[in-house]
Short mmCIF file of C-alpha atoms in Angstrom, two decimals:
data_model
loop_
_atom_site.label_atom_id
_atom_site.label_comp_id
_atom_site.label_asym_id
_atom_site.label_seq_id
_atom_site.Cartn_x
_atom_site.Cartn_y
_atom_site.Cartn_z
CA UNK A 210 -55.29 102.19 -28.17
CA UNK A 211 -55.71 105.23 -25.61
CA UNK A 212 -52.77 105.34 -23.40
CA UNK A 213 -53.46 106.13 -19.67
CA UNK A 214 -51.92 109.07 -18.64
CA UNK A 215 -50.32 107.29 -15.10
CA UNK A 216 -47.81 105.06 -17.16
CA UNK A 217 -46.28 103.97 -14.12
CA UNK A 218 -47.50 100.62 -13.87
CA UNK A 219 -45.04 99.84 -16.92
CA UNK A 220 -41.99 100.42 -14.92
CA UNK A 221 -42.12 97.62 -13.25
CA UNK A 222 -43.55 94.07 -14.09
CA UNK A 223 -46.59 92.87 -11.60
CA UNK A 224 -45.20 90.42 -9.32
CA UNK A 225 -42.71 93.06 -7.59
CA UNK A 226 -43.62 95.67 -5.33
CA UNK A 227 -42.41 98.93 -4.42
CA UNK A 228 -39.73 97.71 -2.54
CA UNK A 229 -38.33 95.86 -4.86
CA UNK A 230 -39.74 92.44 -3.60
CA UNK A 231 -41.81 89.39 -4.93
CA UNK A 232 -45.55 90.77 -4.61
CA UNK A 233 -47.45 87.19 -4.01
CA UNK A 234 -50.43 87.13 -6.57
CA UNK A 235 -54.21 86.01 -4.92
CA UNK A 236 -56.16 85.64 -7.99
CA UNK A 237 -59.66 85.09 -7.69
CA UNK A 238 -60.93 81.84 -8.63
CA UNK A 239 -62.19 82.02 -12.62
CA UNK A 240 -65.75 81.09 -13.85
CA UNK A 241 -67.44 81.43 -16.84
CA UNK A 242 -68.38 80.28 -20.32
CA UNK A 243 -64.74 81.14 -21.61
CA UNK A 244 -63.25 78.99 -18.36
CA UNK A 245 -65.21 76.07 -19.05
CA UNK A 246 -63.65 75.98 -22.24
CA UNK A 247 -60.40 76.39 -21.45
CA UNK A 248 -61.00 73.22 -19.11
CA UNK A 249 -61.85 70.88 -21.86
CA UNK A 250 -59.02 72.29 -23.70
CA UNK A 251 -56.60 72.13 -20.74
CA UNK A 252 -57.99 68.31 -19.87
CA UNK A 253 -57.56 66.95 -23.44
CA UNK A 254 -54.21 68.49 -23.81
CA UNK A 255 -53.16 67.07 -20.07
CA UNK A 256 -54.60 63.77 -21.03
CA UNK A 257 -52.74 64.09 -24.36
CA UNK A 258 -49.11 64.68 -22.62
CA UNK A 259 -49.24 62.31 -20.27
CA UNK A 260 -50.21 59.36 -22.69
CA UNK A 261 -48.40 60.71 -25.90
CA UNK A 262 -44.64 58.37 -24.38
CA UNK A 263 -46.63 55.52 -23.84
CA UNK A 264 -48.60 55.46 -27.22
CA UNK A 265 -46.90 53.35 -29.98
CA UNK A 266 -47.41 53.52 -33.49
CA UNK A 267 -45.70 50.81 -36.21
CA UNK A 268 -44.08 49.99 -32.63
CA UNK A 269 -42.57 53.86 -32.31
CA UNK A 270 -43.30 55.92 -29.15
CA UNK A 271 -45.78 58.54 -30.47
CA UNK A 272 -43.73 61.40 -29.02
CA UNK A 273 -39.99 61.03 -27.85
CA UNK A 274 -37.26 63.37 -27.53
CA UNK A 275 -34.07 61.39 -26.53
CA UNK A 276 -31.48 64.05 -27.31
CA UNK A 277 -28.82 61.60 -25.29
CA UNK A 278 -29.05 58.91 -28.52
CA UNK A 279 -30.59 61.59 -30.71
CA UNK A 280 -33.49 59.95 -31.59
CA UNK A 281 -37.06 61.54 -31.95
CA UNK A 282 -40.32 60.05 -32.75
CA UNK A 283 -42.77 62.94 -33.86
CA UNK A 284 -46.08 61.72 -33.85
CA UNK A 285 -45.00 58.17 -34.46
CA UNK A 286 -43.08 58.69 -37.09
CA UNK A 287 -39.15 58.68 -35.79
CA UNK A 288 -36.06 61.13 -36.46
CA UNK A 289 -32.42 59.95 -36.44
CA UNK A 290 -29.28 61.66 -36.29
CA UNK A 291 -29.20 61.08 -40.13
CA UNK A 292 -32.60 62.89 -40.03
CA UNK A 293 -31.20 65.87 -38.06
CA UNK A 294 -32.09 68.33 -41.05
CA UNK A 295 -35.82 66.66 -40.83
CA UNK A 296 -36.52 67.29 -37.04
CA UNK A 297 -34.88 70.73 -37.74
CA UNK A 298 -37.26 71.72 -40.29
CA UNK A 299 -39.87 70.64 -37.94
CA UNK A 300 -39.67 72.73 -35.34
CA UNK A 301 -39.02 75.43 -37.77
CA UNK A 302 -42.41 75.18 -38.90
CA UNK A 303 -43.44 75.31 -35.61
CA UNK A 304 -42.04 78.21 -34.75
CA UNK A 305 -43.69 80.05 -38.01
CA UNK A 306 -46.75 78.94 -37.20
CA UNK A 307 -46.87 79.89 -33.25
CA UNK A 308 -45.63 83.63 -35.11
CA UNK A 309 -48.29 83.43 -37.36
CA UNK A 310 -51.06 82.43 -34.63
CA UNK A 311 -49.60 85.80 -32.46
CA UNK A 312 -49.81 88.17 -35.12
CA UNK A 313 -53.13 86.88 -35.90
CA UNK A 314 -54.63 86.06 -32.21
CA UNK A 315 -52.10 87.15 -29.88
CA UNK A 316 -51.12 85.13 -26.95
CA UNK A 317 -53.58 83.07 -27.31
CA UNK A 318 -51.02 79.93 -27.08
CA UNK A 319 -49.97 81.09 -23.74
CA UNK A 320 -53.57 80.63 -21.75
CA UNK A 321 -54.82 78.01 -23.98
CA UNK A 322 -52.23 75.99 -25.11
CA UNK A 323 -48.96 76.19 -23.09
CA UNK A 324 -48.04 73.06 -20.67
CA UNK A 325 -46.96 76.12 -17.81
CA UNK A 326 -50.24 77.45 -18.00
CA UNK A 327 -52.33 74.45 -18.29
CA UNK A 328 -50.95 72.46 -15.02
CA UNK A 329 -50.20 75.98 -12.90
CA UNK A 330 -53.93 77.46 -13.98
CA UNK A 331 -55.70 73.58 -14.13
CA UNK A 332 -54.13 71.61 -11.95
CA UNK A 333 -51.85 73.08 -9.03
CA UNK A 334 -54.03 76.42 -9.03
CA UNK A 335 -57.20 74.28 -8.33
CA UNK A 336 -55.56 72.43 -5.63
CA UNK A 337 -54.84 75.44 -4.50
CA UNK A 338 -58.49 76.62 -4.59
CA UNK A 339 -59.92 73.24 -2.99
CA UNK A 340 -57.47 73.39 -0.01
CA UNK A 341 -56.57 77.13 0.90
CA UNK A 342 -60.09 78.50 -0.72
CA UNK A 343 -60.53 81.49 -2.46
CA UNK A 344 -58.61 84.57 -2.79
CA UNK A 345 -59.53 86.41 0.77
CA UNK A 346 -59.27 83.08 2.57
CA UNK A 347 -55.93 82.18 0.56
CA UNK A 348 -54.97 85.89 2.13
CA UNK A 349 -55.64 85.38 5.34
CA UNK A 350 -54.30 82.16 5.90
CA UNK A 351 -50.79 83.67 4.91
CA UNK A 352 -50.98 86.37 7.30
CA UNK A 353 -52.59 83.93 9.63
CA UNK A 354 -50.09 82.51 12.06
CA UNK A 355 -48.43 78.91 12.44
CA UNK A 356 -51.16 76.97 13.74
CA UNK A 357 -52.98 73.85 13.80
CA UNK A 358 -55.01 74.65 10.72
CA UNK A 359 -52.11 76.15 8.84
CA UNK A 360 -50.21 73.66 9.25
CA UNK A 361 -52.02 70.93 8.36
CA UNK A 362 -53.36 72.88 4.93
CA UNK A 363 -49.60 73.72 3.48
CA UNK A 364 -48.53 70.24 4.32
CA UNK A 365 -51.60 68.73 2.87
CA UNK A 366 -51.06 71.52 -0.04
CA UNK A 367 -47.38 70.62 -0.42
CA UNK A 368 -47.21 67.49 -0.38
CA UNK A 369 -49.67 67.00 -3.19
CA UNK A 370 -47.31 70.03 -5.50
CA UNK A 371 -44.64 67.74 -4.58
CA UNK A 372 -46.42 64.09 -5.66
CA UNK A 373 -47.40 65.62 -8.87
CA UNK A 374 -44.32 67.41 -9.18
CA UNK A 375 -42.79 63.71 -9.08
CA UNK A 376 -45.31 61.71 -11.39
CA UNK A 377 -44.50 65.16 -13.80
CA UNK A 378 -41.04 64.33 -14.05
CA UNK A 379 -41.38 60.51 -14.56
CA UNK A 380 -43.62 61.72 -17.60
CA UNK A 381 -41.01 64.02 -18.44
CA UNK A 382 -38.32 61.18 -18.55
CA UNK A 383 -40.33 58.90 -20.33
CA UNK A 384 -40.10 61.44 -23.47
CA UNK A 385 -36.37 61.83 -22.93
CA UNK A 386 -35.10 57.89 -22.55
CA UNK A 387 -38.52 56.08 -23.67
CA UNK A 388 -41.54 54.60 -21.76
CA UNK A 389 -40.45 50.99 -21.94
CA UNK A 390 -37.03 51.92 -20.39
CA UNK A 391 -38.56 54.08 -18.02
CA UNK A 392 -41.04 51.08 -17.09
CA UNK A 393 -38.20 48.89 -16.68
CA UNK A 394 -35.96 50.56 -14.92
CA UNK A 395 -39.35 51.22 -12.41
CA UNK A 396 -39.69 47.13 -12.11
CA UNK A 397 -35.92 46.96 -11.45
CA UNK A 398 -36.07 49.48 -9.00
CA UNK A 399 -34.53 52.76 -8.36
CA UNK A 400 -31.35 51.69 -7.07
CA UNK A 401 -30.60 49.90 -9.93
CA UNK A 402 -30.24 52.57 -12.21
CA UNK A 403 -28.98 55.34 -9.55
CA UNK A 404 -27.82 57.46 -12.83
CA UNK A 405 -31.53 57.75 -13.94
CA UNK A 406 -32.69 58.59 -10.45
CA UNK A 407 -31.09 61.63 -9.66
CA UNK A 408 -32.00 63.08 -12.95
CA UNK A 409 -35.31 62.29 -11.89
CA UNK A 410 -34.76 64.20 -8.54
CA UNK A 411 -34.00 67.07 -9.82
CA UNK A 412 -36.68 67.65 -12.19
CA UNK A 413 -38.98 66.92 -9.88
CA UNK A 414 -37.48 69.60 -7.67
CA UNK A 415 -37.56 71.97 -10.73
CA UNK A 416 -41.25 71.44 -11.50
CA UNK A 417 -42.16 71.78 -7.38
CA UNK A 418 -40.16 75.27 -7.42
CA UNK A 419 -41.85 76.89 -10.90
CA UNK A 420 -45.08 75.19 -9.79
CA UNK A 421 -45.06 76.29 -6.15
CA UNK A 422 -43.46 79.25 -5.83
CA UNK A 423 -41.81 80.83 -8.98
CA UNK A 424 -45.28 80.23 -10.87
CA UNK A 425 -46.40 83.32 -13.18
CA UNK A 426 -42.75 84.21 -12.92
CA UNK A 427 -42.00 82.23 -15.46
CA UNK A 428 -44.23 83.55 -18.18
CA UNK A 429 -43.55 86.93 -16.89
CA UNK A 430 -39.40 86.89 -16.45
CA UNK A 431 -38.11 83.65 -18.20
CA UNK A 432 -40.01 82.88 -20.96
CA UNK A 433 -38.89 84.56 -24.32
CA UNK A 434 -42.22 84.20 -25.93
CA UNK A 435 -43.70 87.18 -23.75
CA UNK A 436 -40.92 89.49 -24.99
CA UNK A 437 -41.55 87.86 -28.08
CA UNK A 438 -45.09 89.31 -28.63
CA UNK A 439 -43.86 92.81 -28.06
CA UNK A 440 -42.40 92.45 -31.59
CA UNK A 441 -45.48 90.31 -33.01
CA UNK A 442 -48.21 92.54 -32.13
CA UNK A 443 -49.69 94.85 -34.21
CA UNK A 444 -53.13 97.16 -33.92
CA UNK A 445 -55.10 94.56 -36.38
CA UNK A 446 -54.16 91.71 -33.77
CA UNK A 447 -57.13 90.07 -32.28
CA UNK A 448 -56.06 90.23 -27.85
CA UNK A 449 -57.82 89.86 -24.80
CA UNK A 450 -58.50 93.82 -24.93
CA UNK A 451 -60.04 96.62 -22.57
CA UNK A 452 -63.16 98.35 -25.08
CA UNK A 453 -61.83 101.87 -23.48
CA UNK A 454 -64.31 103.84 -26.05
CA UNK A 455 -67.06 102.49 -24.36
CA UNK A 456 -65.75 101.79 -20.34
CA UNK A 457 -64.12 105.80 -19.92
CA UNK A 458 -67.19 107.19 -21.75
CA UNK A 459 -66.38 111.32 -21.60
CA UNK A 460 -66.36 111.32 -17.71
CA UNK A 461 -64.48 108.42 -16.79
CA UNK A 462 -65.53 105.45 -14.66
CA UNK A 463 -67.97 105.50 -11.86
CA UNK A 464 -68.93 103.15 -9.18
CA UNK A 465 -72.28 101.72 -9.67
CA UNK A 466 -75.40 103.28 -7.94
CA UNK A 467 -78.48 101.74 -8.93
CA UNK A 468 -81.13 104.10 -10.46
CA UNK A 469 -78.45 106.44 -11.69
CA UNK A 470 -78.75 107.53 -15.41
CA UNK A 471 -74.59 107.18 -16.04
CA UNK A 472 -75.26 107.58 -19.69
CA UNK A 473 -76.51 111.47 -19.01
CA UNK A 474 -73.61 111.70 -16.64
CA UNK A 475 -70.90 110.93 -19.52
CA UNK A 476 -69.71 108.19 -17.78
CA UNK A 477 -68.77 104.91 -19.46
CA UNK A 478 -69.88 101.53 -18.30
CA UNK A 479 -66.96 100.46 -16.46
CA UNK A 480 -67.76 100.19 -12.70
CA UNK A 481 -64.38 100.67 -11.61
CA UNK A 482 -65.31 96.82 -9.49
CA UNK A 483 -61.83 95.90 -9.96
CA UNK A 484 -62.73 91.91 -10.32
CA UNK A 485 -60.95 91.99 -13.51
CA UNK A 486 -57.75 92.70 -11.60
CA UNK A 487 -58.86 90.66 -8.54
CA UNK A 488 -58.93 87.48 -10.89
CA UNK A 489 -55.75 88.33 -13.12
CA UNK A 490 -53.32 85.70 -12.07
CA UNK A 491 -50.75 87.69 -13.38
CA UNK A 492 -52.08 90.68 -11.13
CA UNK A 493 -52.45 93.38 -13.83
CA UNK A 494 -55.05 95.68 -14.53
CA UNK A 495 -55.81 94.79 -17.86
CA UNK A 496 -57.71 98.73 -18.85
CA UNK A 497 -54.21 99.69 -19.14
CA UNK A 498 -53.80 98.05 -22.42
CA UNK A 499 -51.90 95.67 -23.83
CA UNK A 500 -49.00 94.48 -21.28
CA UNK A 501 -46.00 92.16 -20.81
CA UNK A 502 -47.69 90.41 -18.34
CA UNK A 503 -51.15 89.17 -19.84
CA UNK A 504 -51.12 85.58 -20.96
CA UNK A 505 -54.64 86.09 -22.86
CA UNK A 506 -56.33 83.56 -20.53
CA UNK A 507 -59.98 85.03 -21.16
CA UNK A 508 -60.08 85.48 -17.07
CA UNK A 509 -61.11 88.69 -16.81
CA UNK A 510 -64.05 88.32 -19.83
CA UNK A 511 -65.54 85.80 -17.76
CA UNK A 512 -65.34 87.63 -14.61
CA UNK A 513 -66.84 91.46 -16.61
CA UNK A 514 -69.53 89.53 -18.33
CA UNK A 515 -70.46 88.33 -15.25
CA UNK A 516 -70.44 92.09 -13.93
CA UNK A 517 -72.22 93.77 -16.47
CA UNK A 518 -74.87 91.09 -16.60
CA UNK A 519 -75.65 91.50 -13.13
CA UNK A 520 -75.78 95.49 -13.37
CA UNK A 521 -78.25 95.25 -17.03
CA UNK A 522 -75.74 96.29 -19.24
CA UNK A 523 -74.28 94.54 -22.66
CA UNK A 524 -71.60 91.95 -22.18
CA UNK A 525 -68.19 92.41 -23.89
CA UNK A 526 -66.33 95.63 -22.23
CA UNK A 527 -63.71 93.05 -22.24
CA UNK A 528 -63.38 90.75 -24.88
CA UNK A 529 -61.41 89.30 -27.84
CA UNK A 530 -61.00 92.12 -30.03
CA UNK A 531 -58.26 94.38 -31.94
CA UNK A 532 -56.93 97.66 -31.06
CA UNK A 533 -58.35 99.15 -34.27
CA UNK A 534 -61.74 97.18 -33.68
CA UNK A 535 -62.05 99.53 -31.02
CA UNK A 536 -60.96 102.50 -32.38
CA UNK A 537 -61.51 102.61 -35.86
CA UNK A 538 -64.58 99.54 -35.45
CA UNK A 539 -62.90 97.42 -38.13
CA UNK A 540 -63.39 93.71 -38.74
CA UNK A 541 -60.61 91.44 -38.52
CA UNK A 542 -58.52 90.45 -41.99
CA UNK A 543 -55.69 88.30 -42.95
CA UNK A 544 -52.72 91.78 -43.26
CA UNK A 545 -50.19 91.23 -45.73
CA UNK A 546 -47.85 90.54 -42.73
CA UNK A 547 -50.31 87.10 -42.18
CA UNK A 548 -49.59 86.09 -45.58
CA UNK A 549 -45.87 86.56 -45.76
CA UNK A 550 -45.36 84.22 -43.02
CA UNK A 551 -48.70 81.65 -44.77
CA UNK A 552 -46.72 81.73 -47.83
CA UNK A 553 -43.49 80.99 -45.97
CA UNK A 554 -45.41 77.68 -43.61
CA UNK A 555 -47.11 76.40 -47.17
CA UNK A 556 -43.74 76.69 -48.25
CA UNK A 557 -41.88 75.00 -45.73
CA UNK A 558 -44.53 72.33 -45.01
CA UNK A 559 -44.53 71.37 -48.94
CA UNK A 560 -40.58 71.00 -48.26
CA UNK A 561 -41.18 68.96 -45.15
CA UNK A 562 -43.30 66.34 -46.94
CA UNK A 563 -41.26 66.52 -50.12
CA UNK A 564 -38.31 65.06 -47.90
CA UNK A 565 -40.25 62.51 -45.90
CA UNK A 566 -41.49 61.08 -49.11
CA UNK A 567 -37.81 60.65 -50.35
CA UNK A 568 -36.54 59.33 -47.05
CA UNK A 569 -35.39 56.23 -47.03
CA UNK A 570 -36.30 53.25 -44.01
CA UNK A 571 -32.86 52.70 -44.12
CA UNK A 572 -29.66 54.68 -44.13
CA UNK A 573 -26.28 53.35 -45.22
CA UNK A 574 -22.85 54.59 -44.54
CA UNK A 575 -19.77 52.65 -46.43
CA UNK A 576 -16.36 54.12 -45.56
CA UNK A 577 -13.08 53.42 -46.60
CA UNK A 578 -10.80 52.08 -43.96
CA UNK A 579 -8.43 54.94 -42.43
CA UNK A 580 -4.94 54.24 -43.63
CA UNK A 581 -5.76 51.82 -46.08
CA UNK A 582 -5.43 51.97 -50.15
CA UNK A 583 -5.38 48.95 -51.79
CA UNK A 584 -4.32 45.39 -52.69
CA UNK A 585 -3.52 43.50 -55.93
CA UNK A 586 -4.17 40.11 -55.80
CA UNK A 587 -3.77 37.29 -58.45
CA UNK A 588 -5.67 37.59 -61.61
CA UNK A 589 -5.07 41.03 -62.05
CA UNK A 590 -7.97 41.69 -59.43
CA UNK A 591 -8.02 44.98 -56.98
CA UNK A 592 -9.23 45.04 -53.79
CA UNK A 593 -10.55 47.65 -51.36
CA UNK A 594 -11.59 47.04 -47.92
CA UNK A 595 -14.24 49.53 -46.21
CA UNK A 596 -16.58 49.62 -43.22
CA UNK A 597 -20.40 49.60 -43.68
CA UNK A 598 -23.01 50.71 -41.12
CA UNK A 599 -26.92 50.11 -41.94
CA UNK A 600 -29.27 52.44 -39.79
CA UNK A 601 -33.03 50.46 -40.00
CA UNK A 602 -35.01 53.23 -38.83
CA UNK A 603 -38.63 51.00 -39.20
CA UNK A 604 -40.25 48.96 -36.24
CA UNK A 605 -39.79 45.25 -37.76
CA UNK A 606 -36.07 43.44 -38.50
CA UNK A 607 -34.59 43.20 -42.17
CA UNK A 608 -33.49 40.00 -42.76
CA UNK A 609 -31.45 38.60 -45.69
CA UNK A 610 -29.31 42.12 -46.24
CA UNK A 611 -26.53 41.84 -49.18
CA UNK A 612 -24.41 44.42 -50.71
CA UNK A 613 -23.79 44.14 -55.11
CA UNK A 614 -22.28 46.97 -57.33
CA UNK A 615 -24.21 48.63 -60.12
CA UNK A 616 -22.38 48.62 -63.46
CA UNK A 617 -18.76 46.58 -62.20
CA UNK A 618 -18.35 42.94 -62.21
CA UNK A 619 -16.71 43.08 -59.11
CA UNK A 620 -17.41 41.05 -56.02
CA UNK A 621 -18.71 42.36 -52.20
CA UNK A 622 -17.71 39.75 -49.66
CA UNK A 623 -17.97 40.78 -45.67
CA UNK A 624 -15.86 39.52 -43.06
CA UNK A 625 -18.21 37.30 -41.54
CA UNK A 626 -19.45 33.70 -41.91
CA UNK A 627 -22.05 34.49 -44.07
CA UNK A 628 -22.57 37.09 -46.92
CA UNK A 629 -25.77 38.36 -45.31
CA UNK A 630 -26.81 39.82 -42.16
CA UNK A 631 -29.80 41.33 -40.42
CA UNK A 632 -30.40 44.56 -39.39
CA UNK A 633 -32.34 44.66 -35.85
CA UNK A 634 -35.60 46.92 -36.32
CA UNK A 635 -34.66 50.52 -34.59
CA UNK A 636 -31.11 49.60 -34.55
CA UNK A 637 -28.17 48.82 -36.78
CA UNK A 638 -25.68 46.90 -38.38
CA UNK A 639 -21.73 47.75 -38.87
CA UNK A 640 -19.19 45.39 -40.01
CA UNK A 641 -16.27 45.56 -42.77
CA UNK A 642 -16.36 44.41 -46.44
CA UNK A 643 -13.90 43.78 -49.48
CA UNK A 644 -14.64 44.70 -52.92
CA UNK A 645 -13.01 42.78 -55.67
CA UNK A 646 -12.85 44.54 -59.24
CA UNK A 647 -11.04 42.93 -62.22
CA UNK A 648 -8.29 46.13 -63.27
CA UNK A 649 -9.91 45.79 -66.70
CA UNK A 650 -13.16 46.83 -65.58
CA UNK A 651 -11.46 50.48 -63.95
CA UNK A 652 -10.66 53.36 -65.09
CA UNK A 653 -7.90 55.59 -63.68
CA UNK A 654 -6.87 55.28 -60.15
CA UNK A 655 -10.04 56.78 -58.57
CA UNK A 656 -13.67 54.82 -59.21
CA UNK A 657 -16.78 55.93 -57.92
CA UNK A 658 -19.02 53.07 -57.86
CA UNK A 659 -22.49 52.76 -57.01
CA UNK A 660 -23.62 50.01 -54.07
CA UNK A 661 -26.80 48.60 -53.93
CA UNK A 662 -28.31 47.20 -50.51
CA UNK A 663 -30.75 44.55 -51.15
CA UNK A 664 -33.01 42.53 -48.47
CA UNK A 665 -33.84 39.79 -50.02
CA UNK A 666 -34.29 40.87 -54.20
CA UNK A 667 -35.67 43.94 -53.12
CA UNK A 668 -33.28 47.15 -53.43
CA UNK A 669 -33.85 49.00 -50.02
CA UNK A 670 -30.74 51.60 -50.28
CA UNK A 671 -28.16 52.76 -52.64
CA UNK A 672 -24.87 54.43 -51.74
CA UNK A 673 -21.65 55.70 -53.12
CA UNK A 674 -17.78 54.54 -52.65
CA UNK A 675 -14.89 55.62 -54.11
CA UNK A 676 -12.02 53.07 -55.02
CA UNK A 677 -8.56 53.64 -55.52
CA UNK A 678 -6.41 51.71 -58.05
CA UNK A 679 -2.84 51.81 -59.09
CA UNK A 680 -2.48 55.18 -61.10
CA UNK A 681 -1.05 52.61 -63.97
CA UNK A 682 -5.01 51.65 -64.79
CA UNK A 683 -5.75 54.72 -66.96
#
């Protein structure tokens, strides 16, 4: 793409002035076929966060994220420590294919997708707009003095920020510890559970401060993803992009004056109306190309569309298109880059599945007990002891669990009343076991023997133990 020739506006991001200081961003309020969209989008997706904790599938929370207990449920299906590699793999994917969407369509996830821009753009932005108005009155009313009216709007204003802030953050707890806790510990009452409440607090405060004041701050200075794109980016990479060929023309831009033949004049059909700037609510100008700051939120379509409609002339200056689109008028194609990283998602995803399918709905552990070897007793029989811990990882209780060996004639017997045990559904089971093995039926002093878990007659699990013997049993 043409680079202007005043480069200055890269030395600094667009929320600081010349002074050094946080430069407040006005945008204008959006509109358009693009922004109607993106509210559908942005509603689904709110509607989709806020019920995702309290969803349940096979009894599982559809989303959770309880890094405390390390347990996640992904879409219903859930993730335990034992699983680690799983969840890992996951996000991995994830990742890929968020790189794989930028180098194809930009940042595209950023004013579509992402939770900041969907509740700062869709919800606390049109609060903003309802209560303050637009832009010039949202200007005014800071310079304005304290008065009656200010007052009572930036209370009003505030205290709403702060009431979502607040139902935000119980949302946002409910994926961490789980809705039914979180429901519970709301019947019991805050001061019941005084070490979930100031959690609470404080990400409530967090979300007020991005969502009130640090806003497209965080896009612009803390998230990685924007440096991110830097790297991602190529010229065949479909962005929210400035059609320069056809908005300089030979002679530059031009104000509009109606009647005036601008095509004769060699100027292009950029009107120099700044609205594309105006309604930026990152506060760049986006004819200087592709920048740090632009979230690819279609704003500033909507708003020239709506320009060059009004002045007779074809829609699109700005628009979803590629920097060699414009230049070179090619069509969009999948680059070999596109298909390194589809060949790497297939391959991951076909991993993904490939270890799902072998995972097991329960996990057991069986470990030999520290500082213990083992015991001859009469009849020439050997005996171990270890400690067992069953993980049941489904939504319903196993009942009837046993332990036998595969191959030895040797005898499991837990220390308990009863050879059998249940393991509570999402929980699990520990206890300690002997195993019995005739000396005729070992060889040497170290045995690897196979365990079989069974509820019921049906095998659920299999696991390995090693058993020690006197060295004389070769």
């Amino acid at each position: 793409m043409e680079i202007p020739e005043n480069e200055s506006f890269r030395d600094s991001i667009g929320t600081i002035n010349e002074e050094g200081k946080r430069a407040w961003i006005y945008p204008k309020k959006p509109s358009g076929k693009l922004y109607e969209y993106r509210k559908i989008v942005s509603y689904f997706l709110l509607a989709f966060f806020i019920a995702s904790p309290f969803i349940k599938i096979n009894g599982n929370q559809f989303l959770m994220f309880n890094i405390l207990e390390r347990r996640f449920n992904i879409f219903g299906f859930p993730f335990w420590p034992q699983d680690f590699h799983l969840f890992v793999v996951s996000m991995i994917i994830g990742v890929i294919f968020i790189a794989l969407f930028t180098v194809g369509f930009g940042r595209i996830f950023c004013g579509w997708i992402c939770p900041q821009t969907i509740f700062m753009e869709m919800v606390f932005r049109r609060i903003e707009y309802w209560i303050d108005g637009d832009r010039n009155k949202q200007r005014k009313l800071d310079r304005q003095h304290w008065n009656a009216e200010k007052i009572k709007k930036r209370s009003l204003k505030w205290f709403i920020f702060l009431l979502i802030s607040f139902i935000i953050a119980n949302v946002f707890l409910a994926y961490l510890i789980g809705s039914d806790k979180l429901i519970q510990y709301i019947k019991d009452g805050p001061l019941e559970h005084t070490g979930t409440l100031f959690p609470l607090l404080i990400f409530t405060a967090v979300f007020y401060f991005v969502f009130a004041w640090f806003r497209e701050q965080v896009c612009i200075i803390a998230c990685p993803y924007g440096r991110l794109q830097g790297v991602l980016l190529d010229n065949k990479s479909i962005i929210v992009a400035y059609d320069h060929k056809r908005g300089e023309g030979e002679s530059g831009r031009k104000k509009f004056r109606k009647n005036e033949d601008r095509e004769a004049l060699g100027h292009g059909d950029c009107i120099d109306c700044l609205q594309c700037v105006h309604v930026c609510p990152t506060g760049i100008d986006i004819r200087n190309g592709t920048q740090l700051e632009c979230v690819n939120c279609t704003a500033c379509i909507d708003e020239c569309d709506h320009i060059m409609e009004s002045i007779n002339l074809p829609k699109g200056l700005i628009r979803y298109a590629s920097e060699d689109e414009i230049e070179k008028k090619e069509k969009f194609r999948i680059t070999p880059r596109m298909k390194g990283y589809i060949a790497v998602l297939v391959i991951l995803t076909g991993v993904l599945f490939g270890m799902l399918l072998l995972r097991n709905d329960v996990e057991a552990t069986v470990l030999r007990l520290p500082g213990q070897l083992y015991e001859h007793k009469e009849g020439d029989i050997i005996s171990n002891v270890f400690t067992y811990k069953l993980i049941n990882k489904t939504s319903r209780e196993i009942e009837d669990v046993s332990f036998k060996l595969r191959k030895y004639k040797g005898e499991v017997k837990l220390v308990s009343n009863s050879n059998t045990f249940k393991v509570p559904m999402q929980g699990l089971a520990e206890g300690t076991l002997f195993i019995e093995i005739d000396k005729k039926e070992l060889e040497g002093d170290k045995n690897k023997l196979m365990l079989e878990v069974y509820s019921g007659d049906e095998l659920i699990e299999t696991t390995t133990v090693n058993f020690l013997a006197p060295r004389s049993y070769h």
